[in-house]
mmCIF file with all atom_site columns, C-alpha atoms in Angstrom:
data_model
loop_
_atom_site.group_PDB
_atom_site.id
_atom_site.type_symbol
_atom_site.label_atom_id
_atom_site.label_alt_id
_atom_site.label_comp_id
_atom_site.label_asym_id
_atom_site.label_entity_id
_atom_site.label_seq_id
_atom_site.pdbx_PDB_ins_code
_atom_site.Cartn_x
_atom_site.Cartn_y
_atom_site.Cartn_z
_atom_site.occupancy
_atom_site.B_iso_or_equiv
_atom_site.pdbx_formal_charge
_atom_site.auth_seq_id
_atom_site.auth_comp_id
_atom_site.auth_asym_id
_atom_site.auth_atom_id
_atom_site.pdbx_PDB_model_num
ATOM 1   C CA . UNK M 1 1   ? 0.000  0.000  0.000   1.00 0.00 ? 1   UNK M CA 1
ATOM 2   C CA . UNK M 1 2   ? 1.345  3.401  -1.136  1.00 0.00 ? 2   UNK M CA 1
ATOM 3   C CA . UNK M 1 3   ? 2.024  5.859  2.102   1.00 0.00 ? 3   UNK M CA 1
ATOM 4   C CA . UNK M 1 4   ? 0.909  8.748  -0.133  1.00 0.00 ? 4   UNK M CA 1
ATOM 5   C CA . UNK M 1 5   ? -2.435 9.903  -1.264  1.00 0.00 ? 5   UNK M CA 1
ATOM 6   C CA . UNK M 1 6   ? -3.245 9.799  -5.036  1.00 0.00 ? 6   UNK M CA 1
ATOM 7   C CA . UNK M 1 7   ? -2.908 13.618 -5.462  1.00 0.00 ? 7   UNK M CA 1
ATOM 8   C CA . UNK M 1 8   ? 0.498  13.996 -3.359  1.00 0.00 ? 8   UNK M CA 1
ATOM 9   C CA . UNK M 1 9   ? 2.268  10.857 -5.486  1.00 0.00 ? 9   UNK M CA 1
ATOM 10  C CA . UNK M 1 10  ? 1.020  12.621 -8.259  1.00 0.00 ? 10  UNK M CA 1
ATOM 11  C CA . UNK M 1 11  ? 2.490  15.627 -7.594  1.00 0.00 ? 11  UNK M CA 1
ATOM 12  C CA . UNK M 1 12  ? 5.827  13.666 -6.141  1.00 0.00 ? 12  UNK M CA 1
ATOM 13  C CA . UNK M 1 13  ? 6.093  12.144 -9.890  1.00 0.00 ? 13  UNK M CA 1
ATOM 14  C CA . UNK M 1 14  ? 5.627  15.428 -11.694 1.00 0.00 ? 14  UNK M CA 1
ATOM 15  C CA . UNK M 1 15  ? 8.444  16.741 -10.154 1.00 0.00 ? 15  UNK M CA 1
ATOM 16  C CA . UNK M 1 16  ? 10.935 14.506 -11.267 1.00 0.00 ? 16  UNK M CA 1
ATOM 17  C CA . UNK M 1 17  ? 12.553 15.896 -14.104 1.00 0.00 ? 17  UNK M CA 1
ATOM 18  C CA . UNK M 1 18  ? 14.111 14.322 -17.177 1.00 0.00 ? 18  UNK M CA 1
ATOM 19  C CA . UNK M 1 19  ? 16.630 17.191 -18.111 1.00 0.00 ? 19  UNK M CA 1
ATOM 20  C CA . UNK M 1 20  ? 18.949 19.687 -16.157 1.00 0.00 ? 20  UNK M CA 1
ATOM 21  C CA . UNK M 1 21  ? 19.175 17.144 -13.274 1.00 0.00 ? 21  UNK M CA 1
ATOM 22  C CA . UNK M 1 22  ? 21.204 17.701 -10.058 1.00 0.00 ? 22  UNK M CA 1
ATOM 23  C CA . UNK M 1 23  ? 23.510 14.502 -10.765 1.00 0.00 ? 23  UNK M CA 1
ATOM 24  C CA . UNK M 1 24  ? 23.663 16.064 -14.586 1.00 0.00 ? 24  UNK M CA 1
ATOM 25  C CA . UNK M 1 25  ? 24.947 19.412 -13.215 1.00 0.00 ? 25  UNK M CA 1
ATOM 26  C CA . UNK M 1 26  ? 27.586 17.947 -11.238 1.00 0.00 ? 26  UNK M CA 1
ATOM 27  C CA . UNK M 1 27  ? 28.969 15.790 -13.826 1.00 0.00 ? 27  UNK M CA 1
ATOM 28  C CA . UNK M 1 28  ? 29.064 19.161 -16.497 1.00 0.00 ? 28  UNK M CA 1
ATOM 29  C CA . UNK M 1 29  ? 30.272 21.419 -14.092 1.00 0.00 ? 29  UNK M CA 1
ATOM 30  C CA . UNK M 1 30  ? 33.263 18.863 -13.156 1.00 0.00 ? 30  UNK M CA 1
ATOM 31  C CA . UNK M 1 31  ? 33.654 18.712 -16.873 1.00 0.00 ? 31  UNK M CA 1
ATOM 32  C CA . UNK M 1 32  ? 33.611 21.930 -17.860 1.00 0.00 ? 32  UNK M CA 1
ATOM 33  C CA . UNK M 1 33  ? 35.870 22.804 -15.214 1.00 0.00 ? 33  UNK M CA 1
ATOM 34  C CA . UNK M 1 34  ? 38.149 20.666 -16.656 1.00 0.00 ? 34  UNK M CA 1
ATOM 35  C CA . UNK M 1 35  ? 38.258 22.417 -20.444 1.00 0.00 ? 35  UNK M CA 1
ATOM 36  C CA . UNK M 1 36  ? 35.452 19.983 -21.819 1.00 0.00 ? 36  UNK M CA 1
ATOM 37  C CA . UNK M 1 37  ? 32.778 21.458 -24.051 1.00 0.00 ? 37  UNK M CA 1
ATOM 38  C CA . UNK M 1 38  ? 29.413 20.009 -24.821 1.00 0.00 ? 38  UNK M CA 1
ATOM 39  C CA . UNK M 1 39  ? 25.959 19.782 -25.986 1.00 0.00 ? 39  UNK M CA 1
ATOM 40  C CA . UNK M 1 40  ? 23.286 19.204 -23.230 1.00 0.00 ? 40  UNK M CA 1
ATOM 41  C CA . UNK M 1 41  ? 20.525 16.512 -23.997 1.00 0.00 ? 41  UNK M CA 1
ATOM 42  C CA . UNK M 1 42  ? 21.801 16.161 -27.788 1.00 0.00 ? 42  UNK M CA 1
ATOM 43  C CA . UNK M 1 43  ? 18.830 16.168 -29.719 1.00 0.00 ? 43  UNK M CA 1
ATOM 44  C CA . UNK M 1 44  ? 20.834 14.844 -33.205 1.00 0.00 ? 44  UNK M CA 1
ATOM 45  C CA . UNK M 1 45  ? 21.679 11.737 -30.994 1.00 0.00 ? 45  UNK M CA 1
ATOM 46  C CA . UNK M 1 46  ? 19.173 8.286  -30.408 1.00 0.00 ? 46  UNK M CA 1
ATOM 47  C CA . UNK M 1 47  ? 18.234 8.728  -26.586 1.00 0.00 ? 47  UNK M CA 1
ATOM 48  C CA . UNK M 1 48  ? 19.294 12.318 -26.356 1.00 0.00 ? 48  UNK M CA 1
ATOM 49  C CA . UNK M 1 49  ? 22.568 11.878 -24.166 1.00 0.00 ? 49  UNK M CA 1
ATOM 50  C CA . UNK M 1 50  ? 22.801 13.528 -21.084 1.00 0.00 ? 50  UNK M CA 1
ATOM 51  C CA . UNK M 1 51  ? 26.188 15.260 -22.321 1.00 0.00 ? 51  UNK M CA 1
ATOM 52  C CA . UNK M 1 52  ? 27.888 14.725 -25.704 1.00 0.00 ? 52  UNK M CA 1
ATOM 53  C CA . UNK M 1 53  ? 30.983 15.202 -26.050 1.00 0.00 ? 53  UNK M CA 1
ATOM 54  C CA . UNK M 1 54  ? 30.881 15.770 -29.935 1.00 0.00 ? 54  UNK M CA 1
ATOM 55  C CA . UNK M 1 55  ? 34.769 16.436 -30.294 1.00 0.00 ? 55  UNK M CA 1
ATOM 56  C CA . UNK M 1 56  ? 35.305 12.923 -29.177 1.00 0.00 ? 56  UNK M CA 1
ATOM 57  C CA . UNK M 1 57  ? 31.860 11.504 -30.241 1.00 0.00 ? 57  UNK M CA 1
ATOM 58  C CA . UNK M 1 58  ? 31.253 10.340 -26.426 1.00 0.00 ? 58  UNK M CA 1
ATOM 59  C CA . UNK M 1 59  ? 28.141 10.390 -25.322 1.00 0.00 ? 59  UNK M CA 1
ATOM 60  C CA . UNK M 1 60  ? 27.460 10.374 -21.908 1.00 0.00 ? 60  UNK M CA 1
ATOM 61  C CA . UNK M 1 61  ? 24.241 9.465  -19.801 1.00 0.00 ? 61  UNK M CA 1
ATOM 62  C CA . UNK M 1 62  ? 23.468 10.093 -15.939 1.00 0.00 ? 62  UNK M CA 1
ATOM 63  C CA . UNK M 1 63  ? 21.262 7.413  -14.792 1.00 0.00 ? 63  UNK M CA 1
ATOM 64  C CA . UNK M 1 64  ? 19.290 7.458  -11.378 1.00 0.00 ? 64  UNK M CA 1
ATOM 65  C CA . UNK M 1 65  ? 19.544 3.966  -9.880  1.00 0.00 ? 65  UNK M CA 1
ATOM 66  C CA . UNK M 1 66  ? 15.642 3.470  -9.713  1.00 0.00 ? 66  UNK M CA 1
ATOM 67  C CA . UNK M 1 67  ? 14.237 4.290  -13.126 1.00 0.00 ? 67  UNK M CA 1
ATOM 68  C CA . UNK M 1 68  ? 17.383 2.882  -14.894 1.00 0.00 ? 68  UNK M CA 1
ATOM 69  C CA . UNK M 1 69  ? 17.694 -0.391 -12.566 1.00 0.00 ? 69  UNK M CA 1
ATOM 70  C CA . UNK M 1 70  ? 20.600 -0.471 -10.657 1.00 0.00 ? 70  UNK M CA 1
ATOM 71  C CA . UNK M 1 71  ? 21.045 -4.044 -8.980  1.00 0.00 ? 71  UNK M CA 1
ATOM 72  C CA . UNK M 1 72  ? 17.829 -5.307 -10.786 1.00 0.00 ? 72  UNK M CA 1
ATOM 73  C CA . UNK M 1 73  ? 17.638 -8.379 -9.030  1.00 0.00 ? 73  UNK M CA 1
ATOM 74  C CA . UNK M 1 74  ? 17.893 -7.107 -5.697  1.00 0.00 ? 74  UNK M CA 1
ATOM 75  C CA . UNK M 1 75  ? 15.024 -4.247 -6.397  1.00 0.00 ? 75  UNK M CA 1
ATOM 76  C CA . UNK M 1 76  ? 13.171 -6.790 -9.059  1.00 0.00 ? 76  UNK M CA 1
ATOM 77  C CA . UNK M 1 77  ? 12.906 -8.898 -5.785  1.00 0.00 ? 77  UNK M CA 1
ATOM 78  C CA . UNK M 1 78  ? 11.685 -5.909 -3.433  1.00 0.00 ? 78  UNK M CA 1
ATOM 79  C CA . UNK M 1 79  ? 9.425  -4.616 -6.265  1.00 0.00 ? 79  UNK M CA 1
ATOM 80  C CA . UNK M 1 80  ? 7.454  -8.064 -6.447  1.00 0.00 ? 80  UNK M CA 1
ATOM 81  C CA . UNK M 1 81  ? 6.493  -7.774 -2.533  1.00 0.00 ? 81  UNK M CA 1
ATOM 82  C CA . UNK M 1 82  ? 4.837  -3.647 -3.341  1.00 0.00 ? 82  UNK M CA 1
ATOM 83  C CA . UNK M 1 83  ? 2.079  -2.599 -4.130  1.00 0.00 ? 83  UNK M CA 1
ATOM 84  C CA . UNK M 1 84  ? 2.035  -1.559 -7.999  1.00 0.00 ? 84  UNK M CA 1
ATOM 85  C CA . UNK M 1 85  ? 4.877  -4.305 -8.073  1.00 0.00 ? 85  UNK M CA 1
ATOM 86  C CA . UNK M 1 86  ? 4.031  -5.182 -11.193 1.00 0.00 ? 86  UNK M CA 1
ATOM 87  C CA . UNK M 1 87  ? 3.559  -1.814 -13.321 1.00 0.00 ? 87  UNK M CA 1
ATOM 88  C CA . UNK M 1 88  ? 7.068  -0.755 -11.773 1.00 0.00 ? 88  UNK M CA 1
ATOM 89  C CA . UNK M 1 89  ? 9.163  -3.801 -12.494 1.00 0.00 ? 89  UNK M CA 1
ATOM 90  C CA . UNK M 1 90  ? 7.212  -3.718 -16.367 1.00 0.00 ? 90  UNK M CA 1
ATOM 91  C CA . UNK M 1 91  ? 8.374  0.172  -16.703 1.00 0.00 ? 91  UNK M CA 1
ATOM 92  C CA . UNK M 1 92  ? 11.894 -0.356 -15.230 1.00 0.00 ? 92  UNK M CA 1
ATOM 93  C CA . UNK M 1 93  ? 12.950 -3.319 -17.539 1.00 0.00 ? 93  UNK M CA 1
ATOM 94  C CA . UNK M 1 94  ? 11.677 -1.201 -20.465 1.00 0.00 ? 94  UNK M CA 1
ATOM 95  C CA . UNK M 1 95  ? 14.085 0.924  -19.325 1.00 0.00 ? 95  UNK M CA 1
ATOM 96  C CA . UNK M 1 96  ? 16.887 -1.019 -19.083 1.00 0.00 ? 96  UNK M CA 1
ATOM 97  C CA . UNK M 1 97  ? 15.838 -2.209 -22.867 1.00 0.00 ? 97  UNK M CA 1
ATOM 98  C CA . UNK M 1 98  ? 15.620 0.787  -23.935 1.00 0.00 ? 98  UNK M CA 1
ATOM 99  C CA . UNK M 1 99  ? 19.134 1.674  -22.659 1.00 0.00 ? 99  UNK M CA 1
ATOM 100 C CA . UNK M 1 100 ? 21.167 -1.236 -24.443 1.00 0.00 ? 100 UNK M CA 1
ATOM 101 C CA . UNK M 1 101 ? 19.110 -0.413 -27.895 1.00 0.00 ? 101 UNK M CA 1
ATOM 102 C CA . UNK M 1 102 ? 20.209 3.158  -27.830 1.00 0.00 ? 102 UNK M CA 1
ATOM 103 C CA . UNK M 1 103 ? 24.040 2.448  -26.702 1.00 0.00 ? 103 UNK M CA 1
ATOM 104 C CA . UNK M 1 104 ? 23.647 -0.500 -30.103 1.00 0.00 ? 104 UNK M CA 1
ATOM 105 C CA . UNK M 1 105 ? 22.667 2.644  -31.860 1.00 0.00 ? 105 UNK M CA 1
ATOM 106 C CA . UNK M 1 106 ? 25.204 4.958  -30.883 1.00 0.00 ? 106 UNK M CA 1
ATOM 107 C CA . UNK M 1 107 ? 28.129 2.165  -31.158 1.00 0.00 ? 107 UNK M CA 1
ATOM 108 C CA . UNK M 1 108 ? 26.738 1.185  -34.657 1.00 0.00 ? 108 UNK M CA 1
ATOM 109 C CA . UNK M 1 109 ? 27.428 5.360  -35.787 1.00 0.00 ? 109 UNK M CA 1
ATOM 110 C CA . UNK M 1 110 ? 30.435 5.185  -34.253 1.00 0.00 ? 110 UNK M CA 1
ATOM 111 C CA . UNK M 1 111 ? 30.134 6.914  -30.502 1.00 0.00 ? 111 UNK M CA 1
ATOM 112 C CA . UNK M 1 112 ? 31.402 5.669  -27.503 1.00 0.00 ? 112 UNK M CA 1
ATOM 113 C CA . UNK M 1 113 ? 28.941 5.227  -24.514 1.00 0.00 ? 113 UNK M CA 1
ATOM 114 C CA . UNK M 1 114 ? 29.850 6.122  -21.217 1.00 0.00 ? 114 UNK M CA 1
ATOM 115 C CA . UNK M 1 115 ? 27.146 5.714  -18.313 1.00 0.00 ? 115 UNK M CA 1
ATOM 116 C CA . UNK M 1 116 ? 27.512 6.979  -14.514 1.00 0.00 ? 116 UNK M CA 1
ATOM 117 C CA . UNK M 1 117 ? 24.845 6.250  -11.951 1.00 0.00 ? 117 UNK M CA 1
ATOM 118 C CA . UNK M 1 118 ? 23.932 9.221  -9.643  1.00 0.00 ? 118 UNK M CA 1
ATOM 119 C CA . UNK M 1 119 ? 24.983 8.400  -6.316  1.00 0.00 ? 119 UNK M CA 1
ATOM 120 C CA . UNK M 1 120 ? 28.605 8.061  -8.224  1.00 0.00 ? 120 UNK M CA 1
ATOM 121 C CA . UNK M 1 121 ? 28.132 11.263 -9.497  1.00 0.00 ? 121 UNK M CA 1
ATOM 122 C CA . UNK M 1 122 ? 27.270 12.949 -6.549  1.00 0.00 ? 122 UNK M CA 1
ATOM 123 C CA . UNK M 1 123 ? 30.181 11.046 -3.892  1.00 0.00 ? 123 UNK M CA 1
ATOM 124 C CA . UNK M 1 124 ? 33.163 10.498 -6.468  1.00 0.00 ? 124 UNK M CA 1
ATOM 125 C CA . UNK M 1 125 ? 32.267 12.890 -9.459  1.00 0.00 ? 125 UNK M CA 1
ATOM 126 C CA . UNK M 1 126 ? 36.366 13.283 -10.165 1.00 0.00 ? 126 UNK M CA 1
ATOM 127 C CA . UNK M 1 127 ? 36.149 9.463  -10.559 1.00 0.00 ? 127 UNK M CA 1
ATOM 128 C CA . UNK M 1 128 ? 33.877 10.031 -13.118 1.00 0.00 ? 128 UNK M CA 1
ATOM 129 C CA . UNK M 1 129 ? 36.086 12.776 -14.680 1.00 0.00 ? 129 UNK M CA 1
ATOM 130 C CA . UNK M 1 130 ? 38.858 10.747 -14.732 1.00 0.00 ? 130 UNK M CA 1
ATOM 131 C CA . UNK M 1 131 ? 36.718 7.725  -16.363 1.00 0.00 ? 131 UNK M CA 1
ATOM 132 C CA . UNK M 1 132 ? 36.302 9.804  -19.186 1.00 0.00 ? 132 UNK M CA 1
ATOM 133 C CA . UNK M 1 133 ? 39.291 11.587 -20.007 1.00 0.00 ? 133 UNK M CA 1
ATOM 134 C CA . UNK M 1 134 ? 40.501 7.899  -19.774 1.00 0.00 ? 134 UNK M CA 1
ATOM 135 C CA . UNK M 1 135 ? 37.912 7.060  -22.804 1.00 0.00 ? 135 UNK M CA 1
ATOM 136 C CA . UNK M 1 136 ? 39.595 9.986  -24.234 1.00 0.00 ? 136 UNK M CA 1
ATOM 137 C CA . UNK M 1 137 ? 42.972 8.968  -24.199 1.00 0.00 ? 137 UNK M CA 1
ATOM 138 C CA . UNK M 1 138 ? 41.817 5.390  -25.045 1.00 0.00 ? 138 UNK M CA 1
ATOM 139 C CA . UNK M 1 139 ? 40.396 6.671  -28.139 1.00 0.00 ? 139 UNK M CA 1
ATOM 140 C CA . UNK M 1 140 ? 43.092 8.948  -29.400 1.00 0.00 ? 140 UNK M CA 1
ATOM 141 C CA . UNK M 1 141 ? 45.902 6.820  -28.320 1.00 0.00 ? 141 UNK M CA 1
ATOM 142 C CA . UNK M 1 142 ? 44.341 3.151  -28.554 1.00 0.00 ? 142 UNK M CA 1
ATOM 143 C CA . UNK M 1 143 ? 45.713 2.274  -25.202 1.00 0.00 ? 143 UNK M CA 1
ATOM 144 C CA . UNK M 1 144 ? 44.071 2.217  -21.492 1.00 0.00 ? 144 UNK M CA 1
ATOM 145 C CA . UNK M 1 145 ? 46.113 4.043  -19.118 1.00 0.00 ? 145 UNK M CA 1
ATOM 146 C CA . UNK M 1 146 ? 48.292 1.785  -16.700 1.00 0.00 ? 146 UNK M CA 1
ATOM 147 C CA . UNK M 1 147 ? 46.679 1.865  -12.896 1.00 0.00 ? 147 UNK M CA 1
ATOM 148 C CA . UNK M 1 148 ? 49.823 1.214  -11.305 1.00 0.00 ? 148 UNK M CA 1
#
């Protein structure tokens, strides 16, 4: 059973937005800071990444762990047990469908696909930084950087 009211879910789910994110600011800001330009939500792109890094053709998506199904078996198994189980499990593996046919797309015109979840956006956004000037230097070099 749902702790909210119709109305106030209703107006909890109309305030989640799909562009200009919190966890989509961090990541641009860190980039930006960093000499990186972009496009924002690049409409010429399949799925409209997040950030695309055009120079590099990288495109970039910021995924909250809900909606895009982060550990899907543990919350596929908590999902089953709730009310509206059903509808949200249905929605979320469209999601995660949805997600690999767009990354096919982009691979198949040539892009590389980068995507961070939003809790590792928000506690190690350098990490994330560093994961794609990594994909940068992979791709103009053809080598991965030595961790040691």
């Amino acid at each position: 059973m749902d702790v909210m009211t119709k109305e106030q879910r209703r107006k909890n789910m109309q305030h989640i937005k799909s562009k200009d994110t919190k966890i989509e600011i961090i990541l641009r800001k860190a980039l930006w800071a960093k000499g990186f330009r972009y496009r924002k939500n690049y409409k010429k792109l399949p799925g409209h990444p997040d950030i695309a890094l055009t120079k590099y053709k990288i495109a970039i998506f910021c995924d909250g762990e809900f909606f895009h199904g982060k550990d899907w078996d543990k919350l596929r198994k908590k999902l089953e047990n709730s009310d509206n189980g059903e509808f949200w499990i249905k929605k979320i593996s469209r999601t995660i469908d949805r997600d690999d046919e767009i990354d096919k797309q982009l691979i198949a015109m040539g892009w590389t696909v980068l995507h961070f979840w939003g809790e590792d956006i928000k506690k190690h956004v350098d990490d994330c930084v560093i994961a794609v000037e990594e994909t940068i230097f992979e791709l103009n070099y053809g080598v991965l950087i030595d961790e040691s």
